[in-house]
Coordinates of C-alpha atoms and ligand atoms in Angstrom, one line a residue:
X4 CA 183.6 89.3 123.8
X5 CA 182.7 89.4 119.5
X6 CA 180.2 88.1 118.6
X7 CA 179.7 86.4 115.6
X8 CA 177.1 88.7 114.4
X9 CA 179.4 91.6 114.9
X10 CA 181.8 89.9 113.4
X11 CA 180.1 90.0 109.9
X12 CA 178.4 93.0 110.7
X13 CA 182.0 94.4 110.7
X14 CA 183.0 92.3 107.6
X15 CA 179.9 93.4 105.4
X16 CA 180.2 97.0 107.0
X17 CA 183.9 96.7 105.1
X18 CA 182.8 95.3 102.2
X19 CA 179.9 98.6 101.8
X20 CA 183.0 100.7 102.8
X21 CA 184.5 99.0 99.9
X22 CA 181.9 99.6 97.5
X23 CA 181.6 103.6 98.4
X24 CA 179.0 102.8 100.4
X25 CA 177.8 103.3 103.6
X26 CA 179.6 101.1 106.4
X27 CA 176.1 101.1 108.5
X28 CA 174.0 98.9 105.7
X29 CA 176.3 96.2 106.1
X30 CA 174.6 95.2 109.5
X31 CA 173.8 91.3 110.2
X32 CA 171.4 90.0 112.4
X33 CA 170.1 86.5 113.3
X34 CA 168.0 85.1 110.1
X35 CA 164.1 85.1 111.0
X36 CA 164.4 82.0 108.0
X37 CA 166.3 79.0 110.3
X38 CA 165.8 76.7 108.0
X39 CA 167.5 79.1 104.7
X40 CA 170.4 80.9 107.3
X41 CA 172.2 81.4 109.6
X42 CA 172.4 85.1 109.8
X43 CA 170.9 87.9 107.0
X44 CA 172.2 91.0 106.0
X45 CA 169.2 93.5 104.2
X46 CA 171.5 96.6 103.8
X47 CA 171.5 96.0 100.3
X48 CA 168.0 97.0 99.2
X49 CA 168.6 100.1 101.1
X50 CA 172.2 101.0 99.8
X51 CA 170.9 100.7 96.5
X52 CA 168.2 102.7 96.7
X53 CA 171.0 105.6 98.2
X54 CA 172.9 105.1 95.0
X55 CA 170.5 104.3 92.7
X56 CA 172.1 101.4 92.0
X57 CA 170.7 97.8 91.9
X58 CA 170.1 95.9 94.7
X59 CA 170.7 91.9 93.7
X60 CA 174.4 94.0 91.7
X61 CA 175.4 95.1 95.1
X62 CA 174.1 92.6 96.8
X63 CA 176.3 89.6 95.1
X64 CA 179.2 91.9 95.2
X65 CA 178.5 92.2 99.2
X66 CA 178.2 88.0 99.1
X67 CA 181.3 87.5 96.9
X68 CA 183.6 89.2 99.9
X69 CA 182.0 87.8 102.7
X70 CA 182.4 84.2 101.0
X71 CA 186.2 84.9 101.8
X72 CA 185.8 85.6 105.9
X73 CA 187.0 82.6 108.1
X74 CA 183.6 82.2 109.5
X75 CA 181.7 82.3 106.8
X76 CA 180.4 79.0 105.3
X77 CA 178.0 80.3 102.9
X78 CA 176.6 83.4 101.6
X79 CA 173.3 83.6 99.4
X80 CA 171.5 86.5 97.9
X81 CA 167.9 85.6 97.7
X82 CA 164.8 87.7 96.1
X83 CA 165.4 91.5 96.1
X84 CA 168.5 91.2 97.5
X85 CA 168.4 89.4 101.2
X86 CA 172.1 88.6 101.7
X87 CA 171.5 84.8 103.5
X88 CA 174.6 84.0 105.7
X89 CA 175.6 80.6 107.1
X90 CA 178.6 79.8 109.2
X91 CA 181.1 77.6 110.2
X92 CA 180.6 74.5 112.5
X93 CA 184.5 75.6 113.6
X94 CA 183.1 79.1 114.1
X95 CA 180.2 78.0 116.7
X96 CA 182.4 75.8 118.1
X97 CA 184.6 78.9 118.5
X98 CA 182.1 81.0 119.9
X99 CA 180.7 78.4 122.1
X100 CA 183.9 78.2 124.2
X101 CA 184.2 82.2 124.3
X102 CA 181.1 82.1 125.4
X103 CA 181.9 79.2 128.2
X104 CA 184.9 81.1 129.3
X105 CA 183.8 85.0 129.4
X106 CA 184.0 86.6 132.8
X107 CA 180.7 88.9 130.7
X108 CA 178.8 85.3 129.1
X109 CA 179.6 86.5 125.4
X110 CA 178.6 90.2 125.8
X111 CA 180.4 93.4 125.4
X112 CA 180.9 96.6 127.9
X113 CA 178.7 99.6 126.2
X114 CA 180.6 102.0 124.2
X115 CA 178.9 104.7 125.5
X116 CA 179.1 104.1 129.8
X117 CA 178.3 106.9 131.2
X118 CA 177.8 108.4 135.0
X119 CA 174.4 107.8 135.9
X120 CA 171.8 108.0 138.6
X121 CA 168.9 105.6 138.7
X122 CA 166.1 106.7 140.6
X123 CA 163.8 103.9 141.8
X124 CA 161.7 102.7 144.7
X125 CA 160.4 106.4 145.8
X126 CA 158.3 104.5 148.8
X127 CA 156.4 106.9 151.0
X128 CA 157.1 106.9 154.7
X129 CA 154.3 105.6 157.1
X130 CA 152.2 104.7 154.1
X131 CA 152.2 101.4 152.9
X132 CA 153.7 100.9 149.5
X133 CA 151.5 99.4 147.1
X134 CA 152.1 97.5 143.1
X135 CA 153.2 100.4 141.5
X136 CA 156.4 100.9 144.2
X137 CA 157.3 97.1 143.5
X138 CA 157.4 98.2 139.5
X139 CA 159.7 100.6 140.4
X140 CA 161.6 98.6 142.9
X141 CA 162.0 95.4 140.2
X142 CA 162.3 97.1 136.7
X143 CA 164.6 100.7 138.8
X144 CA 166.8 97.6 140.0
X145 CA 167.1 95.4 137.0
X146 CA 168.1 98.4 135.1
X147 CA 171.0 99.0 138.0
X148 CA 172.3 95.9 137.1
X149 CA 172.3 95.5 133.6
X150 CA 173.9 99.5 133.3
X151 CA 176.4 98.1 136.4
X152 CA 177.0 94.9 133.8
X153 CA 177.5 96.7 130.7
X154 CA 180.0 99.1 132.3
X155 CA 178.0 102.5 133.5
X156 CA 178.7 104.4 137.1
X157 CA 175.6 103.7 138.7
X158 CA 174.2 105.5 141.9
X159 CA 171.0 104.0 143.0
X160 CA 168.7 106.3 145.0
X161 CA 165.9 105.5 146.4
X162 CA 164.5 109.4 147.0
X163 CA 161.6 108.7 149.7
X164 CA 158.6 110.2 150.1
X165 CA 158.7 112.1 153.6
X166 CA 158.1 115.7 152.9
X167 CA 154.6 116.1 152.3
X168 CA 151.1 116.1 154.7
X169 CA 151.1 113.0 155.4
X170 CA 154.3 113.8 157.6
X171 CA 151.8 116.3 159.4
X172 CA 149.1 114.2 159.8
X173 CA 151.2 111.6 161.8
X174 CA 152.8 114.5 164.1
X175 CA 149.2 115.3 164.6
X176 CA 148.1 111.9 165.1
X177 CA 150.0 111.0 167.2
X178 CA 150.3 114.4 169.3
X179 CA 146.2 113.3 169.9
X180 CA 147.7 109.7 170.9
X181 CA 150.2 111.4 173.6
X182 CA 150.0 115.3 173.8
X183 CA 152.8 114.7 176.7
X184 CA 155.4 113.9 174.4
X185 CA 158.9 115.7 175.1
X186 CA 158.6 116.5 170.4
X187 CA 154.9 118.4 170.9
X188 CA 156.8 121.0 173.5
X189 CA 157.5 124.1 171.7
X190 CA 159.5 125.7 174.1
X191 CA 162.0 122.8 174.4
X192 CA 164.5 122.4 171.4
X193 CA 166.5 119.4 172.7
X194 CA 168.3 117.2 172.6
X195 CA 165.9 114.2 172.6
X196 CA 165.8 111.1 172.9
X197 CA 167.2 108.2 170.6
X198 CA 164.3 105.8 171.1
X199 CA 161.9 106.1 168.7
X200 CA 158.9 106.5 170.1
X201 CA 156.9 104.2 167.5
X202 CA 157.2 101.8 166.0
X203 CA 155.9 100.8 161.8
X204 CA 153.3 99.4 163.3
X205 CA 152.5 102.9 165.2
X206 CA 153.1 104.7 161.7
X207 CA 150.9 102.6 159.7
X208 CA 148.0 103.0 162.2
X209 CA 148.4 106.4 162.5
X210 CA 148.8 107.3 159.2
X211 CA 144.7 106.1 157.7
X212 CA 143.5 107.1 160.5
X213 CA 144.4 110.6 160.6
X214 CA 143.3 110.9 156.9
X215 CA 140.4 109.4 157.3
X216 CA 139.9 112.2 159.3
X217 CA 141.1 114.6 157.2
X218 CA 138.8 113.2 154.8
X219 CA 136.2 114.1 156.3
X220 CA 137.3 117.3 158.3
X221 CA 138.8 120.2 157.0
X222 CA 139.9 121.8 159.9
X223 CA 141.3 118.7 160.8
X224 CA 143.2 118.6 157.8
X225 CA 144.5 122.2 157.9
X226 CA 146.2 121.2 161.3
X227 CA 148.3 118.2 159.6
X228 CA 148.6 121.3 156.9
X229 CA 150.1 124.1 159.3
X230 CA 152.0 120.9 161.0
X231 CA 154.0 120.3 157.8
X232 CA 154.8 124.0 157.2
X233 CA 156.5 124.3 161.0
X234 CA 158.3 121.4 160.7
X235 CA 159.2 122.4 156.8
X236 CA 159.8 125.6 158.7
X237 CA 161.9 123.8 161.3
X238 CA 160.6 123.0 164.3
X239 CA 162.8 121.2 166.4
X240 CA 160.5 118.4 168.1
X241 CA 159.5 118.1 164.7
X242 CA 162.1 117.9 163.1
X243 CA 163.4 115.6 165.5
X244 CA 160.3 112.9 165.3
X245 CA 160.3 113.6 161.2
X246 CA 164.1 111.6 162.0
X247 CA 162.1 108.8 164.2
X248 CA 159.1 108.4 161.3
X249 CA 162.1 108.2 158.7
X250 CA 164.5 105.7 160.4
X251 CA 161.5 103.6 161.4
X252 CA 160.4 103.7 158.3
X253 CA 163.3 102.3 156.2
X254 CA 164.0 99.7 158.7
X255 CA 160.4 98.1 157.6
X256 CA 161.3 99.2 153.6
X257 CA 164.7 97.9 153.8
X258 CA 162.9 94.4 154.7
X259 CA 160.7 94.5 151.6
X260 CA 163.0 95.9 149.0
X261 CA 165.2 93.2 150.8
X262 CA 162.6 90.2 149.5
X263 CA 162.6 91.0 146.6
X264 CA 167.1 91.4 145.7
X265 CA 166.5 95.2 145.6
X266 CA 169.2 97.4 147.0
X267 CA 169.7 101.0 146.8
X268 CA 172.9 102.5 147.5
X269 CA 171.5 106.2 148.7
X270 CA 168.3 105.9 150.9
X271 CA 167.7 109.8 150.8
X272 CA 164.6 111.0 150.5
X273 CA 162.8 114.6 149.9
X274 CA 163.6 115.8 153.6
X275 CA 167.2 115.8 153.0
X276 CA 167.8 118.4 150.5
X277 CA 164.5 120.8 152.6
X278 CA 168.6 122.4 152.8
X279 CA 168.6 123.3 149.3
X280 CA 166.1 125.0 149.0
X281 CA 165.8 128.7 150.1
X282 CA 169.1 129.2 147.8
X283 CA 167.8 127.2 145.0
X284 CA 164.7 129.7 144.9
X285 CA 166.9 132.4 144.8
X286 CA 168.7 131.2 142.0
X287 CA 165.3 130.3 140.0
X288 CA 165.1 134.4 140.8
X289 CA 168.5 135.7 140.6
X290 CA 168.2 134.3 136.4
X291 CA 164.9 136.4 136.1
X292 CA 162.9 132.5 135.0
X293 CA 160.5 132.4 138.5
X294 CA 157.4 134.7 138.1
X295 CA 155.7 135.7 140.8
X296 CA 151.5 134.8 140.1
X297 CA 148.6 135.0 142.9
X298 CA 151.1 134.9 145.5
X299 CA 153.3 131.5 144.1
X300 CA 156.8 131.5 142.9
X301 CA 156.2 129.9 139.3
X302 CA 159.0 129.1 136.6
X303 CA 157.3 129.0 133.2
X304 CA 158.3 126.3 131.5
X305 CA 155.8 126.2 128.0
X306 CA 157.0 126.1 124.7
X307 CA 155.7 127.8 121.1
X308 CA 156.1 124.0 119.7
X309 CA 154.7 122.2 123.1
X310 CA 151.4 120.4 121.3
X311 CA 149.7 119.7 124.9
X312 CA 149.4 121.5 128.1
X313 CA 152.3 122.3 129.8
X314 CA 152.1 124.4 133.3
X315 CA 154.0 126.0 135.3
X316 CA 156.7 124.4 137.8
X317 CA 155.3 125.7 141.2
X318 CA 158.3 126.5 143.1
X319 CA 157.0 127.8 146.4
X320 CA 152.9 127.8 146.7
X321 CA 151.3 131.1 148.5
X322 CA 151.3 129.9 151.5
X323 CA 155.7 129.8 151.7
X324 CA 155.6 126.3 151.2
X325 CA 157.3 123.9 148.7
X326 CA 156.7 120.9 147.0
X327 CA 157.1 117.8 144.8
X328 CA 158.6 120.1 141.4
X329 CA 160.8 121.9 144.2
X330 CA 162.8 118.8 145.9
X331 CA 162.8 116.9 142.5
X332 CA 164.7 119.9 141.5
X333 CA 166.9 120.5 144.9
X334 CA 167.6 117.1 144.7
X335 CA 168.8 117.3 140.9
X336 CA 171.3 120.3 142.3
X337 CA 172.0 118.0 145.3
X338 CA 173.6 115.5 143.1
X339 CA 174.7 117.4 140.5
X340 CA 177.1 119.0 143.3
X341 CA 177.8 116.4 146.1
X342 CA 178.4 112.9 143.9
X343 CA 181.6 112.9 142.5
X344 CA 182.5 111.7 139.9
X345 CA 179.3 113.9 138.3
X346 CA 176.2 112.5 137.2
X347 CA 175.9 112.8 133.4
X348 CA 172.3 110.8 133.3
X349 CA 169.4 110.7 135.5
X350 CA 166.9 107.6 135.4
X351 CA 163.5 108.3 136.9
X352 CA 162.2 105.3 136.9
X353 CA 158.5 106.4 138.0
X354 CA 154.7 105.6 137.0
X355 CA 154.0 106.4 133.7
X356 CA 150.9 109.0 135.1
X357 CA 153.9 111.0 137.1
X358 CA 155.1 111.9 133.0
X359 CA 154.3 115.9 132.6
X360 CA 155.4 116.5 136.5
X361 CA 159.3 114.9 134.9
X362 CA 158.7 117.1 132.0
X363 CA 158.3 120.3 134.0
X364 CA 161.1 119.5 135.8
X365 CA 163.6 118.6 133.1
X366 CA 162.7 121.4 131.4
X367 CA 163.3 123.7 134.4
X368 CA 166.3 121.7 135.4
X369 CA 167.8 122.7 132.3
X370 CA 166.4 126.2 131.7
X371 CA 168.4 127.3 135.5
X372 CA 171.6 125.0 134.1
X373 CA 171.6 122.3 136.1
X374 CA 171.9 119.4 133.7
X375 CA 170.7 119.3 130.0
X376 CA 167.2 118.0 129.6
X377 CA 168.4 115.1 127.1
X378 CA 170.2 113.8 130.0
X379 CA 167.3 113.4 132.2
X380 CA 164.9 110.4 131.3
X381 CA 161.4 109.6 132.4
X382 CA 161.2 105.7 132.4
X383 CA 157.6 105.2 132.9
X384 CA 155.7 101.8 133.2
X385 CA 152.4 100.8 133.3
X386 CA 149.5 99.6 135.8
X387 CA 149.6 96.2 137.6
X388 CA 145.5 95.9 136.8
X389 CA 143.6 92.9 138.3
X390 CA 140.8 90.8 135.9
X391 CA 138.6 93.4 135.6
X392 CA 141.6 95.3 133.8
X393 CA 141.5 98.3 136.5
X394 CA 144.6 98.8 138.3
X395 CA 144.9 95.8 141.0
X396 CA 143.2 95.7 144.3
X397 CA 143.0 93.7 147.7
X398 CA 139.4 92.0 148.0
X399 CA 139.0 94.6 150.6
X400 CA 139.4 97.2 147.6
X401 CA 142.4 98.3 148.8
X402 CA 145.6 98.8 147.4
X403 CA 147.9 95.9 147.5
X404 CA 150.6 95.8 150.2
X405 CA 154.0 94.5 149.4
X406 CA 154.1 92.5 152.8
X407 CA 150.8 90.6 151.4
X408 CA 151.6 90.4 148.1
X409 CA 155.1 88.6 149.5
X410 CA 152.9 86.5 151.6
X411 CA 151.0 85.8 148.8
X412 CA 153.7 85.2 146.8
X413 CA 155.1 82.3 149.5
X414 CA 151.6 80.4 149.3
X415 CA 151.5 80.2 145.9
X416 CA 155.2 79.1 145.2
X417 CA 155.1 76.2 148.6
X418 CA 151.6 75.4 147.0
X419 CA 153.5 75.2 143.2
X420 CA 156.7 72.8 144.8
X421 CA 154.1 71.2 146.5
X422 CA 153.0 69.6 142.8
X423 CA 156.5 69.5 142.1
X424 CA 159.2 66.6 142.0
X425 CA 161.5 67.9 144.7
X426 CA 164.8 65.8 145.8
X427 CA 163.2 63.2 148.3
X428 CA 166.1 64.4 151.1
X429 CA 164.8 68.1 151.3
X430 CA 164.6 69.3 154.3
X431 CA 162.0 71.9 155.4
X432 CA 164.7 75.0 156.0
X433 CA 166.2 74.8 151.8
X434 CA 162.4 74.1 150.8
X435 CA 161.2 77.5 152.3
X436 CA 164.9 79.2 150.7
X437 CA 163.9 77.6 147.5
X438 CA 160.2 78.6 147.5
X439 CA 161.1 81.7 148.0
X440 CA 163.4 81.7 145.3
X441 CA 160.6 81.1 143.4
X442 CA 158.1 83.6 144.2
X443 CA 161.3 86.1 143.9
X444 CA 161.7 85.0 140.3
X445 CA 157.5 84.9 139.6
X446 CA 157.0 89.0 141.1
X447 CA 160.3 89.9 139.4
X448 CA 159.7 88.0 135.6
X449 CA 156.5 89.2 135.3
X450 CA 157.0 92.4 135.6
X451 CA 159.9 92.3 133.4
X452 CA 158.9 90.4 130.7
X453 CA 156.3 93.1 129.4
X454 CA 157.2 95.9 127.7
X455 CA 157.5 98.4 130.6
X456 CA 155.2 101.2 129.5
X457 CA 152.1 98.2 129.1
X458 CA 149.5 97.8 131.7
X459 CA 149.7 93.9 132.6
X460 CA 147.1 91.8 134.5
X461 CA 148.1 90.4 137.8
X462 CA 147.7 86.7 138.2
X463 CA 150.1 84.8 140.8
X464 CA 148.6 81.4 139.5
X465 CA 150.3 81.9 136.3
X466 CA 153.7 84.2 137.5
X467 CA 154.4 80.9 139.4
X468 CA 153.7 78.3 136.8
X469 CA 157.5 75.9 135.9
X470 CA 155.4 76.2 133.0
X471 CA 155.3 79.3 129.8
X472 CA 157.4 82.2 130.0
X473 CA 157.8 82.9 133.4
X474 CA 160.6 83.3 135.8
X475 CA 160.2 79.5 137.9
X476 CA 160.2 78.1 134.3
X477 CA 163.7 79.6 133.9
X478 CA 164.8 78.8 137.0
X479 CA 163.9 75.6 136.9
X480 CA 165.6 75.7 133.1
X481 CA 169.0 76.7 135.2
X482 CA 168.9 73.7 138.0
X483 CA 168.4 71.5 135.2
X484 CA 171.5 72.6 132.9
X485 CA 172.9 72.3 136.6
X486 CA 171.6 68.6 137.6
X487 CA 172.9 67.8 134.3
X488 CA 176.6 69.1 135.0
X489 CA 176.8 68.2 138.3
X490 CA 176.0 64.4 137.5
X491 CA 178.2 63.8 135.0
X492 CA 180.8 64.9 137.2
X493 CA 180.0 62.7 139.9
X494 CA 180.5 60.1 136.9
X495 CA 184.2 61.5 136.5
X496 CA 183.2 63.1 132.7
X497 CA 183.9 67.0 132.8
X498 CA 183.5 69.4 129.2
X499 CA 186.2 69.3 126.9
X500 CA 186.7 70.9 123.5
X501 CA 183.2 71.9 121.8
X502 CA 182.8 70.3 118.0
X503 CA 179.4 71.6 116.5
X504 CA 177.9 69.4 114.6
X505 CA 174.0 68.5 115.0
X506 CA 171.2 70.8 114.2
X507 CA 170.1 72.2 117.6
X508 CA 173.1 72.7 118.7
X509 CA 173.7 75.0 115.8
X510 CA 170.9 76.5 117.3
X511 CA 171.8 76.4 120.5
X512 CA 175.3 78.4 120.0
X513 CA 173.5 81.0 117.7
X514 CA 171.0 81.8 120.7
X515 CA 174.0 82.2 122.9
X516 CA 175.4 84.2 120.4
X517 CA 172.5 87.8 120.5
X518 CA 173.5 87.8 124.5
X519 CA 175.6 90.5 123.8
X520 CA 173.0 92.6 121.6
X521 CA 169.9 91.6 123.7
X522 CA 171.6 93.5 126.6
X523 CA 172.7 96.0 125.2
X524 CA 169.3 96.6 123.3
X525 CA 167.8 96.5 126.8
X526 CA 170.1 99.3 128.1
X527 CA 169.8 101.1 125.1
X528 CA 165.7 101.3 125.6
X529 CA 166.1 101.0 129.4
X530 CA 163.4 98.1 128.7
X531 CA 164.2 94.6 130.6
X532 CA 161.7 92.6 128.6
X533 CA 164.3 92.1 125.2
X534 CA 166.4 90.5 128.5
X535 CA 163.6 88.5 129.5
X536 CA 163.0 87.0 125.9
X537 CA 166.8 86.5 125.3
X538 CA 166.6 84.2 128.3
X539 CA 163.2 82.8 127.1
X540 CA 164.6 81.4 124.1
X541 CA 167.8 80.5 125.7
X542 CA 166.2 78.2 127.9
X543 CA 164.0 76.9 125.0
X544 CA 167.1 75.7 122.4
X545 CA 168.5 74.7 125.8
X546 CA 165.4 72.6 125.8
X547 CA 165.1 71.3 122.4
X548 CA 168.8 70.2 121.9
X549 CA 169.0 68.4 125.3
X550 CA 165.6 66.4 124.2
X551 CA 167.1 65.9 120.8
X552 CA 170.4 65.0 121.8
X553 CA 172.3 62.2 124.6
X554 CA 174.4 64.6 126.8
X555 CA 175.9 62.9 130.2
X556 CA 174.0 59.6 128.8
X557 CA 176.2 60.3 125.0
X558 CA 178.5 57.3 125.3
X559 CA 181.4 59.0 122.6
X560 CA 183.4 60.7 124.7
X561 CA 184.2 63.6 122.3
X562 CA 181.0 64.0 121.8
X563 CA 179.7 64.0 125.3
X564 CA 182.9 66.5 126.2
X565 CA 181.6 68.6 123.7
X566 CA 177.9 69.0 124.8
X567 CA 179.0 69.4 128.6
X568 CA 181.0 72.6 127.7
X569 CA 177.7 73.6 125.8
X570 CA 175.9 73.1 128.4
X571 CA 178.2 75.0 130.4
X572 CA 178.1 77.6 128.3
X573 CA 174.0 77.6 128.2
X574 CA 174.6 77.2 132.5
X575 CA 177.0 80.3 132.9
X576 CA 175.2 82.9 130.5
X577 CA 171.6 81.8 131.9
X578 CA 172.9 82.4 135.3
X579 CA 174.4 85.8 134.7
X580 CA 171.3 86.7 132.6
X581 CA 169.1 85.9 135.8
X582 CA 171.7 87.5 138.1
X583 CA 170.7 91.0 136.1
X584 CA 167.3 90.4 136.7
X585 CA 167.4 89.5 140.1
X586 CA 166.6 86.0 139.9
X587 CA 168.7 83.5 142.0
X588 CA 169.4 80.2 141.0
X589 CA 169.2 77.1 144.1
X590 CA 171.4 74.0 143.5
X591 CA 168.5 72.1 143.2
X592 CA 165.3 71.7 143.2
Ligands
LIG619 N1 157.1 109.2 146.2 C1 156.8 109.3 144.9 C2 155.5 108.3 145.0 O1 154.8 107.4 145.9 C3 158.1 108.7 143.7 C4 159.2 109.6 143.5 C5 159.5 109.1 142.6 N2 160.9 109.9 142.3 C6 161.4 111.1 142.2 N3 162.5 111.9 142.3 N4 160.1 112.2 142.0 O2 154.3 108.9 144.0

């Protein structure tokens, strides 16, 4: 559905074009001075500069044309050549009705929708997820929802870390505990039992146990490294264990991600592309892109123009092993070869600290002709810090595990609900479900509302508050709109024709009008906070409208029906937007 801003931009663009000036100067946006204008167009100044003409004259001509537009009430030139626009009540009323009845709540599909892979989550098998993985999960999942909504064909892949030293640690530590397991008999090659020999708790215990020993004892570390090498070389018993470790971990990960409303199409991992690695290495060699250096095969990716040091890609190390660079390259190959339709873009939602890694991988992928470098994007993000400004840790000093985080958020949400005025007849189960929604809203929104690339301070007390720029505040705003509508319905009052007249109504519809631009902006920049800002602005505009005017209690039937319809448009857009953020709205609270 076309927004008023877009409609006016098109009209202004046509007016510029008619004067022989570029249509792009016609961009119209919401005015930052609502007391003076609804919208403004600032293009006359730039157009005048380009054409060496007088900006006020150009602005005057454009304004005169815009006055003829059906939606425009007034168009005035101000200052050096700003055009201030007011739109008519009728145009705003029609727009509100559009939003209310539109499947996309007033937004439009992206003009450049593409087949896109989003690689996020990235948890490591056997190692607990930490808050860095939380950011990847929440940002990545929001991007997948947003891009799908706007028409991109998205495949999401969790890309588990399941090919590193930790697998060697697990194998060797398990062997020390249960040496008689059939998996360790090198002469035996299967079949192996279907039941895993370990639980997720075993994995959680074995890994730190082994990595602790390996840190203190180089020989112990060597043993794990040898085990990985044997596993990578195809030792059957180790491969069978790997499969069990992955399956057991994935089951636990699904629960962790599920709590956060995060889902993936593909549950692939580094180990899945193992079979592609020899062929990939051959291709690099055959293309003359790989070089032998100190016994290792490397792919130089540095360029003359580089401002920073750009080390080569490590294709095969001097022990003959392959690591993070190679599995990522093989994964690109796999996706290009097996996904249909063939991906046109891949987004990697991973910690900013891995920027160099992705730069190297992307350059190498391009060199080999797998996919163009500019179609591969690293969507980096900052760290989650504690009150001391350093990366967040638990009191014991360890990195926080996602499961603990959930428990903490639930506890805090429950506290906040105790202080809130919940419906008297709310039972324990309903309350638990509301607390869960509050906890998820708090965790997701507090992460998403920050500019992706900045660090933020973890503060559960603030995140779970029903006041301020928080997920629970927005959730509560949506519940309140719904309850206004429900109570009106109980009294037999239905929404009707919108007739915008009051200032708070105008402001509310102008805010509704910006939804599509916010979504497209968030998609283009891969910045979910743009959507968060829009929804927060919408909740505030509704709050002002609600405070200023009676809605369900309005006695004039036409006004009441109009305000209920406005409230319903807000409900629709708020719920649609919150769903894109992965935040559920309870029926009541
Ligand atoms: N497992 C990695 C980590 O914990 C993240 C994986 C990110 N995705 C990728 N394709 N490299 O750091």
